[in-house]
């Protein structure tokens, strides 16, 4: 992000909405992976220019809606990481991470699971790398029960298109899917990530 490499936001393809949506997706994708997290200066609010020591950060961008909402998004994503044990408890061994479905190249959707020390501490992320909404999308889940969406990168409060499942109870079905004993049906946001618990 320095010396001619461009800012993360500027590396994203598409119009302004797609750039910000892709950046939110990138941040959620890397938060779901094991390891400690670090963002470079200005990335937390979607700075347009690469960082330059002689110029400083573009703080004036916080007066522009998508940048202000990106800052709120990063704050909320950090809180999710901090408050969900599955996101950080086991981040240095294989036991803390699992692919539920890494094979859906046709729709460019990846489904991941992070796990905490206790079996009931887990969180699933369904990541969509295209600008297409997917309704009635089946994902495998490890346990029978009711699931809920706990975070969605496409929420309108983050300058998204609001393809969320707020206040929806997702009841599991007792049929195997993605090598899991049960499955649920979700809505997958465009260029976005839904976190399921």
PDB file of C-alpha atoms in Angstrom:
ATOM      1  CA  UNK A   1       0.000   0.000   0.000  1.00  0.00           C
ATOM      2  CA  UNK A   2       2.975   2.333  -0.437  1.00  0.00           C
ATOM      3  CA  UNK A   3       5.408   3.401  -3.176  1.00  0.00           C
ATOM      4  CA  UNK A   4       3.138   3.041  -6.199  1.00  0.00           C
ATOM      5  CA  UNK A   5       1.164  -0.025  -5.079  1.00  0.00           C
ATOM      6  CA  UNK A   6      -2.152   1.887  -4.543  1.00  0.00           C
ATOM      7  CA  UNK A   7      -4.474   1.788  -1.558  1.00  0.00           C
ATOM      8  CA  UNK A   8      -6.572  -1.314  -0.915  1.00  0.00           C
ATOM      9  CA  UNK A   9      -9.701   0.565  -1.972  1.00  0.00           C
ATOM     10  CA  UNK A  10      -8.117   1.683  -5.232  1.00  0.00           C
ATOM     11  CA  UNK A  11      -7.101  -1.905  -6.057  1.00  0.00           C
ATOM     12  CA  UNK A  12     -10.757  -2.999  -6.089  1.00  0.00           C
ATOM     13  CA  UNK A  13     -12.620  -3.261  -9.423  1.00  0.00           C
ATOM     14  CA  UNK A  14     -15.892  -1.634 -10.405  1.00  0.00           C
ATOM     15  CA  UNK A  15     -17.765   1.521  -9.469  1.00  0.00           C
ATOM     16  CA  UNK A  16     -17.621   3.160  -6.048  1.00  0.00           C
ATOM     17  CA  UNK A  17     -20.255   0.861  -4.521  1.00  0.00           C
ATOM     18  CA  UNK A  18     -18.481  -2.264  -5.795  1.00  0.00           C
ATOM     19  CA  UNK A  19     -15.105  -1.026  -4.574  1.00  0.00           C
ATOM     20  CA  UNK A  20     -16.384  -0.496  -1.033  1.00  0.00           C
ATOM     21  CA  UNK A  21     -18.355  -3.770  -1.054  1.00  0.00           C
ATOM     22  CA  UNK A  22     -15.266  -5.672  -2.254  1.00  0.00           C
ATOM     23  CA  UNK A  23     -13.144  -4.035   0.433  1.00  0.00           C
ATOM     24  CA  UNK A  24     -15.629  -5.029   3.145  1.00  0.00           C
ATOM     25  CA  UNK A  25     -15.595  -8.584   1.759  1.00  0.00           C
ATOM     26  CA  UNK A  26     -11.793  -8.677   1.767  1.00  0.00           C
ATOM     27  CA  UNK A  27     -11.659  -7.573   5.409  1.00  0.00           C
ATOM     28  CA  UNK A  28     -14.245 -10.170   6.465  1.00  0.00           C
ATOM     29  CA  UNK A  29     -12.432 -12.876   4.509  1.00  0.00           C
ATOM     30  CA  UNK A  30      -9.127 -12.187   6.202  1.00  0.00           C
ATOM     31  CA  UNK A  31     -10.766 -11.894   9.646  1.00  0.00           C
ATOM     32  CA  UNK A  32     -12.124 -15.418   9.183  1.00  0.00           C
ATOM     33  CA  UNK A  33      -8.651 -16.839   8.648  1.00  0.00           C
ATOM     34  CA  UNK A  34      -6.360 -17.851  11.515  1.00  0.00           C
ATOM     35  CA  UNK A  35      -3.592 -15.550  12.648  1.00  0.00           C
ATOM     36  CA  UNK A  36      -3.290 -12.077  14.130  1.00  0.00           C
ATOM     37  CA  UNK A  37      -4.778  -9.116  12.289  1.00  0.00           C
ATOM     38  CA  UNK A  38      -3.240  -5.879  11.050  1.00  0.00           C
ATOM     39  CA  UNK A  39      -4.536  -3.106   8.791  1.00  0.00           C
ATOM     40  CA  UNK A  40      -2.293  -0.428   7.357  1.00  0.00           C
ATOM     41  CA  UNK A  41      -2.957   3.224   8.196  1.00  0.00           C
ATOM     42  CA  UNK A  42      -5.974   4.653   6.377  1.00  0.00           C
ATOM     43  CA  UNK A  43      -7.308   1.256   5.318  1.00  0.00           C
ATOM     44  CA  UNK A  44      -9.848   1.353   8.150  1.00  0.00           C
ATOM     45  CA  UNK A  45     -11.796   4.128   6.429  1.00  0.00           C
ATOM     46  CA  UNK A  46     -11.011   3.330   2.803  1.00  0.00           C
ATOM     47  CA  UNK A  47      -8.386   5.929   2.053  1.00  0.00           C
ATOM     48  CA  UNK A  48      -8.144   6.574  -1.678  1.00  0.00           C
ATOM     49  CA  UNK A  49      -4.458   7.420  -1.813  1.00  0.00           C
ATOM     50  CA  UNK A  50      -1.702   5.097  -0.726  1.00  0.00           C
ATOM     51  CA  UNK A  51      -0.126   6.137   2.579  1.00  0.00           C
ATOM     52  CA  UNK A  52       2.630   8.734   2.298  1.00  0.00           C
ATOM     53  CA  UNK A  53       4.593   9.914   5.323  1.00  0.00           C
ATOM     54  CA  UNK A  54       4.917  13.418   3.882  1.00  0.00           C
ATOM     55  CA  UNK A  55       1.171  13.836   3.365  1.00  0.00           C
ATOM     56  CA  UNK A  56      -0.538  12.087   6.276  1.00  0.00           C
ATOM     57  CA  UNK A  57      -3.907  10.381   6.279  1.00  0.00           C
ATOM     58  CA  UNK A  58      -6.922  11.724   4.382  1.00  0.00           C
ATOM     59  CA  UNK A  59      -8.974  12.418   7.504  1.00  0.00           C
ATOM     60  CA  UNK A  60     -11.272  14.707   5.494  1.00  0.00           C
ATOM     61  CA  UNK A  61     -12.741  11.567   3.873  1.00  0.00           C
ATOM     62  CA  UNK A  62     -14.581  10.853   7.124  1.00  0.00           C
ATOM     63  CA  UNK A  63     -16.982  13.619   6.050  1.00  0.00           C
ATOM     64  CA  UNK A  64     -17.958  11.463   3.035  1.00  0.00           C
ATOM     65  CA  UNK A  65     -20.637   8.821   3.705  1.00  0.00           C
ATOM     66  CA  UNK A  66     -19.026   5.638   2.319  1.00  0.00           C
ATOM     67  CA  UNK A  67     -15.739   6.350   4.106  1.00  0.00           C
ATOM     68  CA  UNK A  68     -17.457   7.153   7.400  1.00  0.00           C
ATOM     69  CA  UNK A  69     -19.501   3.939   7.088  1.00  0.00           C
ATOM     70  CA  UNK A  70     -16.355   1.945   6.267  1.00  0.00           C
ATOM     71  CA  UNK A  71     -14.824   3.170   9.520  1.00  0.00           C
ATOM     72  CA  UNK A  72     -17.937   1.992  11.413  1.00  0.00           C
ATOM     73  CA  UNK A  73     -17.776  -1.321   9.582  1.00  0.00           C
ATOM     74  CA  UNK A  74     -14.157  -1.956  10.575  1.00  0.00           C
ATOM     75  CA  UNK A  75     -14.984  -1.045  14.181  1.00  0.00           C
ATOM     76  CA  UNK A  76     -17.905  -3.520  14.239  1.00  0.00           C
ATOM     77  CA  UNK A  77     -15.859  -6.222  12.487  1.00  0.00           C
ATOM     78  CA  UNK A  78     -13.110  -5.798  15.089  1.00  0.00           C
ATOM     79  CA  UNK A  79     -15.715  -6.137  17.851  1.00  0.00           C
ATOM     80  CA  UNK A  80     -17.037  -9.334  16.247  1.00  0.00           C
ATOM     81  CA  UNK A  81     -13.481 -10.689  16.162  1.00  0.00           C
ATOM     82  CA  UNK A  82     -12.921  -9.714  19.792  1.00  0.00           C
ATOM     83  CA  UNK A  83     -16.275 -10.948  21.162  1.00  0.00           C
ATOM     84  CA  UNK A  84     -16.619 -14.242  19.286  1.00  0.00           C
ATOM     85  CA  UNK A  85     -14.304 -16.839  20.816  1.00  0.00           C
ATOM     86  CA  UNK A  86     -14.289 -18.854  17.594  1.00  0.00           C
ATOM     87  CA  UNK A  87     -12.656 -15.959  15.753  1.00  0.00           C
ATOM     88  CA  UNK A  88      -9.534 -15.824  17.914  1.00  0.00           C
ATOM     89  CA  UNK A  89      -9.245 -18.639  20.506  1.00  0.00           C
ATOM     90  CA  UNK A  90      -7.555 -21.234  18.311  1.00  0.00           C
ATOM     91  CA  UNK A  91      -5.747 -19.277  15.631  1.00  0.00           C
ATOM     92  CA  UNK A  92      -2.452 -21.119  15.381  1.00  0.00           C
ATOM     93  CA  UNK A  93      -3.463 -24.764  14.789  1.00  0.00           C
ATOM     94  CA  UNK A  94      -5.657 -26.595  12.286  1.00  0.00           C
ATOM     95  CA  UNK A  95      -8.356 -27.335  14.877  1.00  0.00           C
ATOM     96  CA  UNK A  96      -9.583 -23.726  14.783  1.00  0.00           C
ATOM     97  CA  UNK A  97     -10.401 -23.539  11.073  1.00  0.00           C
ATOM     98  CA  UNK A  98     -12.370 -25.594   8.587  1.00  0.00           C
ATOM     99  CA  UNK A  99     -13.577 -25.227   5.023  1.00  0.00           C
ATOM    100  CA  UNK A 100     -17.233 -26.168   4.761  1.00  0.00           C
ATOM    101  CA  UNK A 101     -17.318 -25.598   0.999  1.00  0.00           C
ATOM    102  CA  UNK A 102     -14.263 -24.284  -0.867  1.00  0.00           C
ATOM    103  CA  UNK A 103     -15.368 -25.822  -4.183  1.00  0.00           C
ATOM    104  CA  UNK A 104     -18.135 -23.555  -5.495  1.00  0.00           C
ATOM    105  CA  UNK A 105     -16.097 -21.878  -8.223  1.00  0.00           C
ATOM    106  CA  UNK A 106     -19.148 -21.637 -10.503  1.00  0.00           C
ATOM    107  CA  UNK A 107     -20.830 -19.094  -8.189  1.00  0.00           C
ATOM    108  CA  UNK A 108     -17.590 -17.836  -6.549  1.00  0.00           C
ATOM    109  CA  UNK A 109     -18.848 -18.588  -3.032  1.00  0.00           C
ATOM    110  CA  UNK A 110     -16.655 -19.958  -0.236  1.00  0.00           C
ATOM    111  CA  UNK A 111     -18.010 -21.190   3.101  1.00  0.00           C
ATOM    112  CA  UNK A 112     -15.634 -21.262   6.086  1.00  0.00           C
ATOM    113  CA  UNK A 113     -15.944 -22.137   9.758  1.00  0.00           C
ATOM    114  CA  UNK A 114     -13.881 -20.925  12.706  1.00  0.00           C
ATOM    115  CA  UNK A 115     -13.978 -22.913  15.939  1.00  0.00           C
ATOM    116  CA  UNK A 116     -13.241 -22.112  19.546  1.00  0.00           C
ATOM    117  CA  UNK A 117     -12.057 -24.428  22.304  1.00  0.00           C
ATOM    118  CA  UNK A 118     -15.597 -25.629  23.074  1.00  0.00           C
ATOM    119  CA  UNK A 119     -17.547 -27.443  20.313  1.00  0.00           C
ATOM    120  CA  UNK A 120     -20.469 -25.026  20.623  1.00  0.00           C
ATOM    121  CA  UNK A 121     -18.199 -22.021  19.978  1.00  0.00           C
ATOM    122  CA  UNK A 122     -18.124 -21.773  16.208  1.00  0.00           C
ATOM    123  CA  UNK A 123     -19.024 -19.245  13.549  1.00  0.00           C
ATOM    124  CA  UNK A 124     -19.645 -19.788   9.836  1.00  0.00           C
ATOM    125  CA  UNK A 125     -18.977 -17.259   7.086  1.00  0.00           C
ATOM    126  CA  UNK A 126     -20.507 -17.495   3.623  1.00  0.00           C
ATOM    127  CA  UNK A 127     -18.410 -15.311   1.301  1.00  0.00           C
ATOM    128  CA  UNK A 128     -19.692 -14.177  -2.096  1.00  0.00           C
ATOM    129  CA  UNK A 129     -17.102 -12.738  -4.475  1.00  0.00           C
ATOM    130  CA  UNK A 130     -19.657 -11.692  -7.143  1.00  0.00           C
ATOM    131  CA  UNK A 131     -22.265  -8.887  -7.269  1.00  0.00           C
ATOM    132  CA  UNK A 132     -25.124 -11.432  -7.446  1.00  0.00           C
ATOM    133  CA  UNK A 133     -27.509 -12.095  -4.529  1.00  0.00           C
ATOM    134  CA  UNK A 134     -28.125 -15.803  -3.890  1.00  0.00           C
ATOM    135  CA  UNK A 135     -31.458 -16.686  -2.308  1.00  0.00           C
ATOM    136  CA  UNK A 136     -32.187 -20.090  -0.742  1.00  0.00           C
ATOM    137  CA  UNK A 137     -28.515 -21.045  -0.657  1.00  0.00           C
ATOM    138  CA  UNK A 138     -27.847 -24.274   1.260  1.00  0.00           C
ATOM    139  CA  UNK A 139     -24.868 -24.588   3.585  1.00  0.00           C
ATOM    140  CA  UNK A 140     -23.851 -27.490   5.764  1.00  0.00           C
ATOM    141  CA  UNK A 141     -23.869 -26.983   9.538  1.00  0.00           C
ATOM    142  CA  UNK A 142     -22.443 -29.241  12.247  1.00  0.00           C
ATOM    143  CA  UNK A 143     -25.398 -29.315  14.658  1.00  0.00           C
ATOM    144  CA  UNK A 144     -29.155 -29.488  14.678  1.00  0.00           C
ATOM    145  CA  UNK A 145     -30.864 -26.334  15.893  1.00  0.00           C
ATOM    146  CA  UNK A 146     -31.661 -22.729  15.144  1.00  0.00           C
ATOM    147  CA  UNK A 147     -29.024 -20.457  13.653  1.00  0.00           C
ATOM    148  CA  UNK A 148     -28.948 -16.700  13.184  1.00  0.00           C
ATOM    149  CA  UNK A 149     -27.056 -14.133  11.197  1.00  0.00           C
ATOM    150  CA  UNK A 150     -24.812 -12.231  13.611  1.00  0.00           C
ATOM    151  CA  UNK A 151     -23.053  -9.948  11.104  1.00  0.00           C
ATOM    152  CA  UNK A 152     -23.489  -9.002   7.464  1.00  0.00           C
ATOM    153  CA  UNK A 153     -21.046  -6.911   5.447  1.00  0.00           C
ATOM    154  CA  UNK A 154     -23.886  -5.787   3.147  1.00  0.00           C
ATOM    155  CA  UNK A 155     -25.854  -4.043   5.906  1.00  0.00           C
ATOM    156  CA  UNK A 156     -27.086  -0.604   4.837  1.00  0.00           C
ATOM    157  CA  UNK A 157     -25.351   0.931   7.855  1.00  0.00           C
ATOM    158  CA  UNK A 158     -22.069   0.017   6.100  1.00  0.00           C
ATOM    159  CA  UNK A 159     -23.206   1.471   2.732  1.00  0.00           C
ATOM    160  CA  UNK A 160     -24.379  -1.950   1.574  1.00  0.00           C
ATOM    161  CA  UNK A 161     -27.507  -2.949  -0.355  1.00  0.00           C
ATOM    162  CA  UNK A 162     -29.089  -4.431   2.816  1.00  0.00           C
ATOM    163  CA  UNK A 163     -29.431  -8.020   1.592  1.00  0.00           C
ATOM    164  CA  UNK A 164     -29.448  -9.277   5.176  1.00  0.00           C
ATOM    165  CA  UNK A 165     -31.363 -11.826   7.249  1.00  0.00           C
ATOM    166  CA  UNK A 166     -31.886  -9.620  10.309  1.00  0.00           C
ATOM    167  CA  UNK A 167     -34.109 -11.198  12.963  1.00  0.00           C
ATOM    168  CA  UNK A 168     -34.484 -14.399  10.921  1.00  0.00           C
ATOM    169  CA  UNK A 169     -34.302 -17.773  12.604  1.00  0.00           C
ATOM    170  CA  UNK A 170     -32.582 -20.313  10.399  1.00  0.00           C
ATOM    171  CA  UNK A 171     -33.781 -23.778  11.410  1.00  0.00           C
ATOM    172  CA  UNK A 172     -31.582 -26.679  10.404  1.00  0.00           C
ATOM    173  CA  UNK A 173     -32.728 -29.610   8.297  1.00  0.00           C
ATOM    174  CA  UNK A 174     -31.576 -33.147   9.158  1.00  0.00           C
ATOM    175  CA  UNK A 175     -30.028 -33.809   5.751  1.00  0.00           C
ATOM    176  CA  UNK A 176     -26.308 -33.956   5.091  1.00  0.00           C
ATOM    177  CA  UNK A 177     -24.747 -31.193   3.035  1.00  0.00           C
ATOM    178  CA  UNK A 178     -21.109 -30.144   2.563  1.00  0.00           C
ATOM    179  CA  UNK A 179     -19.957 -33.134   4.669  1.00  0.00           C
ATOM    180  CA  UNK A 180     -21.977 -31.818   7.638  1.00  0.00           C
ATOM    181  CA  UNK A 181     -24.836 -33.702   9.316  1.00  0.00           C
ATOM    182  CA  UNK A 182     -27.357 -30.878   8.830  1.00  0.00           C
ATOM    183  CA  UNK A 183     -27.932 -27.864   6.627  1.00  0.00           C
ATOM    184  CA  UNK A 184     -29.627 -24.475   6.681  1.00  0.00           C
ATOM    185  CA  UNK A 185     -30.864 -22.205   3.891  1.00  0.00           C
ATOM    186  CA  UNK A 186     -29.520 -18.641   3.802  1.00  0.00           C
ATOM    187  CA  UNK A 187     -29.496 -15.516   1.656  1.00  0.00           C
ATOM    188  CA  UNK A 188     -25.989 -14.652   0.456  1.00  0.00           C
ATOM    189  CA  UNK A 189     -25.354 -10.914  -0.077  1.00  0.00           C
ATOM    190  CA  UNK A 190     -23.690  -9.516  -3.224  1.00  0.00           C
ATOM    191  CA  UNK A 191     -19.948  -8.899  -2.895  1.00  0.00           C
ATOM    192  CA  UNK A 192     -20.475  -9.646   0.755  1.00  0.00           C
ATOM    193  CA  UNK A 193     -20.239 -11.995   3.695  1.00  0.00           C
ATOM    194  CA  UNK A 194     -22.876 -13.277   6.083  1.00  0.00           C
ATOM    195  CA  UNK A 195     -21.697 -14.589   9.458  1.00  0.00           C
ATOM    196  CA  UNK A 196     -23.872 -17.355  10.897  1.00  0.00           C
ATOM    197  CA  UNK A 197     -23.907 -18.659  14.456  1.00  0.00           C
TER     198      UNK A 197
END
